[in-house]
Amino acid sequence: MKKEYDILVIGSGLGGLVSAVIMAKEGLKVCVLEKNNQFGGNLQTFSRDKLIFDTGVHYLGGLSKGQNLYHYFSYLEIMNELDIHKMDEDGYDKITFDGDPIDYPHAQGYDNFILQLSKFFPDEKENLERYCEGIQYVCNHFPRYNVTGKDQYNEEILHLNTRRFIESITQDKKLQSVLLGSNFLYGGDSENTPLYVHALTVNSCIQSAYKCIKGGSQISKLLIRKLREYGAEVHKHAEVARMIFNNEDVLIGVKTKGGKEYHAKQFISNIEIRSTIQLIGEDRLKKSFLNRVLSWEPVSSCFSVYLVLKPRTIRNFNYNIYHYSSEDLVWNAYRYDKKSWPETYMLSSTPSKADHEFAESLTIISYMDFDEVATWQKTVNTVVDEHERGTQYEMFKQKKADQMIDALEKRIPDLRRSIKKVYTSSPLSYRDYIGSVEGNMYGYKKSSGTPLKTMVSPRTKIDNLFLTGQSVNMHGILGCTIGAFNTCAEILGKELIEERLTQMIKNNDEGK
């Protein structure tokens, strides 16, 4: 007889792993299948020159005691084992512009956030207070943002627009740009980005901002360890090639590219939603649903440069820098001019293990459209499926890396003298390792005009198939975690999930 599981999870991104742990904690027989050599999706890290580099998670918020991600990770039993370091409380993010010597801070704690920015905008204190109140109001109306209680969307909130909100707060163009300065975290679109996307992204880090020591992959490793403690199975190098339906058209299992079959009573897909559709078969889904999903536009991808530094050459900084060539660029940073690329970048550093005052590496990321690498789009290059893309591709990456370093030298003179090694990743790297359409960073673009268009229920038309992950409603560590709890609530019942989370918060409050 074939082994049958209660729950089979396809894909080991954060949403899939969180879903798997929730189910395993309820005593269900769980199996997770991952196509890559490493679990974790956007949590993956890679090692070069004995240094660890993050591919997707450079920092995360809401992890101080009593905050939302703290509660969620406590329920998943990984909070106390996380190796994290709190970022600069007076400026975990700093927004900079060409020709302006000031680093404008985003500080931790709303009172401190207002205090630090008021130093540069003394006449805007009341407006900054209104900004903070607005952000918190939106978050408080979002399902499960505060862990328990509200579990339904407020459609009025979904229609609020980020640009209109920012412009209603202040007429100061510089302050508008500073408040929007970290929109690289969600690929902001000036005309369309809903306010809830901006609010959910910035609010957690204003509450508290942390870096993962040794990289974000520790989150996936802790979740995998927890799964095994609960008796779940996790398999890598197990890419699902097709879904198996019986004669009554009921989903009963999956078959991997390696030819293995896995059978289950219920399934959770954590892979890209379009890939899930291919596995299901378009003929099993409504045309209206297919057309809606296929009409979604992917968020932009990016190009990353990873610099290994010579010892004791560049001082470490305990914050991220979001740099723009001009203030106006903040509104549409992803629409860049190829001739003047990079017009914006995010910069972060990692402290040296030998001397924390100095950095051992830098990571610089900028937007990049997939069409820039379209010449090589039919190539695949991963640890599991390794192929060279050719000399022209290597020359392309070298040119882009040089441009990125040139831009960075405006801030860090003589940077090149401090560089030991240079590594890069392109939209193709993100596509191949994460499985996202065109290597997009955060799923699909959302619009305040039609917010429900890009929102899908965790339930599918296949009775025992459910969805989770960043292409289902919200991206990011918190977004995917909340999404996983919502997915499991559809399977286990909302009342049970609410009861479990309520008890967990009570235990945390009592110090148990």
Tab-separated table of N, CA and C in Angstrom, residues 17 41 55-56 86 94 97 107 113-114 127 160 187 193 227 243 250 324 337 357 359 366 386 406 409 441 479:
chain	number	residue	atom	x	y	z
A	17	LEU	N	6.181	26.111	5.160
A	17	LEU	CA	6.752	25.567	6.398
A	17	LEU	C	5.901	25.922	7.609
A	41	GLY	N	12.625	28.826	0.319
A	41	GLY	CA	12.208	29.863	-0.624
A	41	GLY	C	13.045	31.115	-0.475
A	55	THR	N	19.553	36.011	0.460
A	55	THR	CA	19.008	36.282	-0.874
A	55	THR	C	17.746	37.129	-0.804
A	56	GLY	N	16.975	36.992	0.299
A	56	GLY	CA	15.710	37.708	0.348
A	56	GLY	C	15.412	38.417	1.650
A	86	LYS	N	19.272	43.426	17.322
A	86	LYS	CA	18.450	44.610	17.107
A	86	LYS	C	19.235	45.677	16.353
A	94	LYS	N	17.814	54.292	6.679
A	94	LYS	CA	18.160	55.686	6.411
A	94	LYS	C	17.953	55.972	4.928
A	97	PHE	N	19.636	60.882	-0.643
A	97	PHE	CA	19.430	61.398	-1.998
A	97	PHE	C	20.721	62.027	-2.512
A	107	ALA	N	13.118	55.537	12.564
A	107	ALA	CA	13.516	55.050	13.885
A	107	ALA	C	12.514	54.042	14.432
A	113	PHE	N	10.220	57.488	16.190
A	113	PHE	CA	10.107	57.727	14.747
A	113	PHE	C	9.795	59.204	14.494
A	114	ILE	N	8.824	59.720	15.245
A	114	ILE	CA	8.422	61.127	15.106
A	114	ILE	C	9.540	62.051	15.580
A	127	ASN	N	2.055	66.491	11.547
A	127	ASN	CA	1.802	65.677	10.349
A	127	ASN	C	2.417	64.284	10.502
A	160	LEU	N	-7.836	52.243	0.070
A	160	LEU	CA	-7.017	53.423	0.369
A	160	LEU	C	-5.715	53.362	-0.429
A	187	GLY	N	8.128	47.121	-3.737
A	187	GLY	CA	8.091	47.475	-5.153
A	187	GLY	C	7.028	48.505	-5.453
A	193	THR	N	-0.271	51.537	-5.627
A	193	THR	CA	-0.015	50.762	-4.411
A	193	THR	C	-1.037	51.071	-3.319
A	227	LEU	N	9.441	20.549	12.593
A	227	LEU	CA	8.625	19.579	11.856
A	227	LEU	C	9.081	18.146	12.152
A	243	MET	N	-0.159	16.600	-10.645
A	243	MET	CA	-1.094	16.153	-9.615
A	243	MET	C	-1.856	14.949	-10.123
A	250	VAL	N	-11.050	13.512	-8.107
A	250	VAL	CA	-10.650	13.960	-6.780
A	250	VAL	C	-9.127	13.902	-6.689
A	324	TYR	N	18.419	57.237	-3.442
A	324	TYR	CA	17.756	57.644	-4.682
A	324	TYR	C	18.544	58.776	-5.317
A	337	ASP	N	15.745	54.271	-15.849
A	337	ASP	CA	16.378	54.509	-17.148
A	337	ASP	C	17.614	53.619	-17.226
A	357	GLU	N	33.299	46.296	14.725
A	357	GLU	CA	33.300	47.688	14.277
A	357	GLU	C	33.411	47.786	12.768
A	359	ALA	N	32.913	45.999	8.743
A	359	ALA	CA	32.048	45.122	7.947
A	359	ALA	C	32.881	44.060	7.247
A	366	SER	N	19.357	46.558	-6.513
A	366	SER	CA	18.597	47.556	-7.259
A	366	SER	C	17.580	46.854	-8.154
A	386	GLU	N	22.514	22.319	-12.715
A	386	GLU	CA	23.571	23.302	-12.960
A	386	GLU	C	23.951	23.380	-14.428
A	406	ASP	N	30.304	51.704	-8.977
A	406	ASP	CA	30.516	53.118	-9.313
A	406	ASP	C	29.537	54.005	-8.546
A	409	GLU	N	30.398	54.153	-4.845
A	409	GLU	CA	31.612	54.896	-4.500
A	409	GLU	C	31.341	56.380	-4.268
A	441	MET	N	10.153	39.903	-7.026
A	441	MET	CA	10.541	39.875	-5.619
A	441	MET	C	9.383	39.593	-4.681
A	479	GLY	N	3.658	38.812	6.298
A	479	GLY	CA	2.548	38.542	5.380
A	479	GLY	C	2.367	37.064	5.108
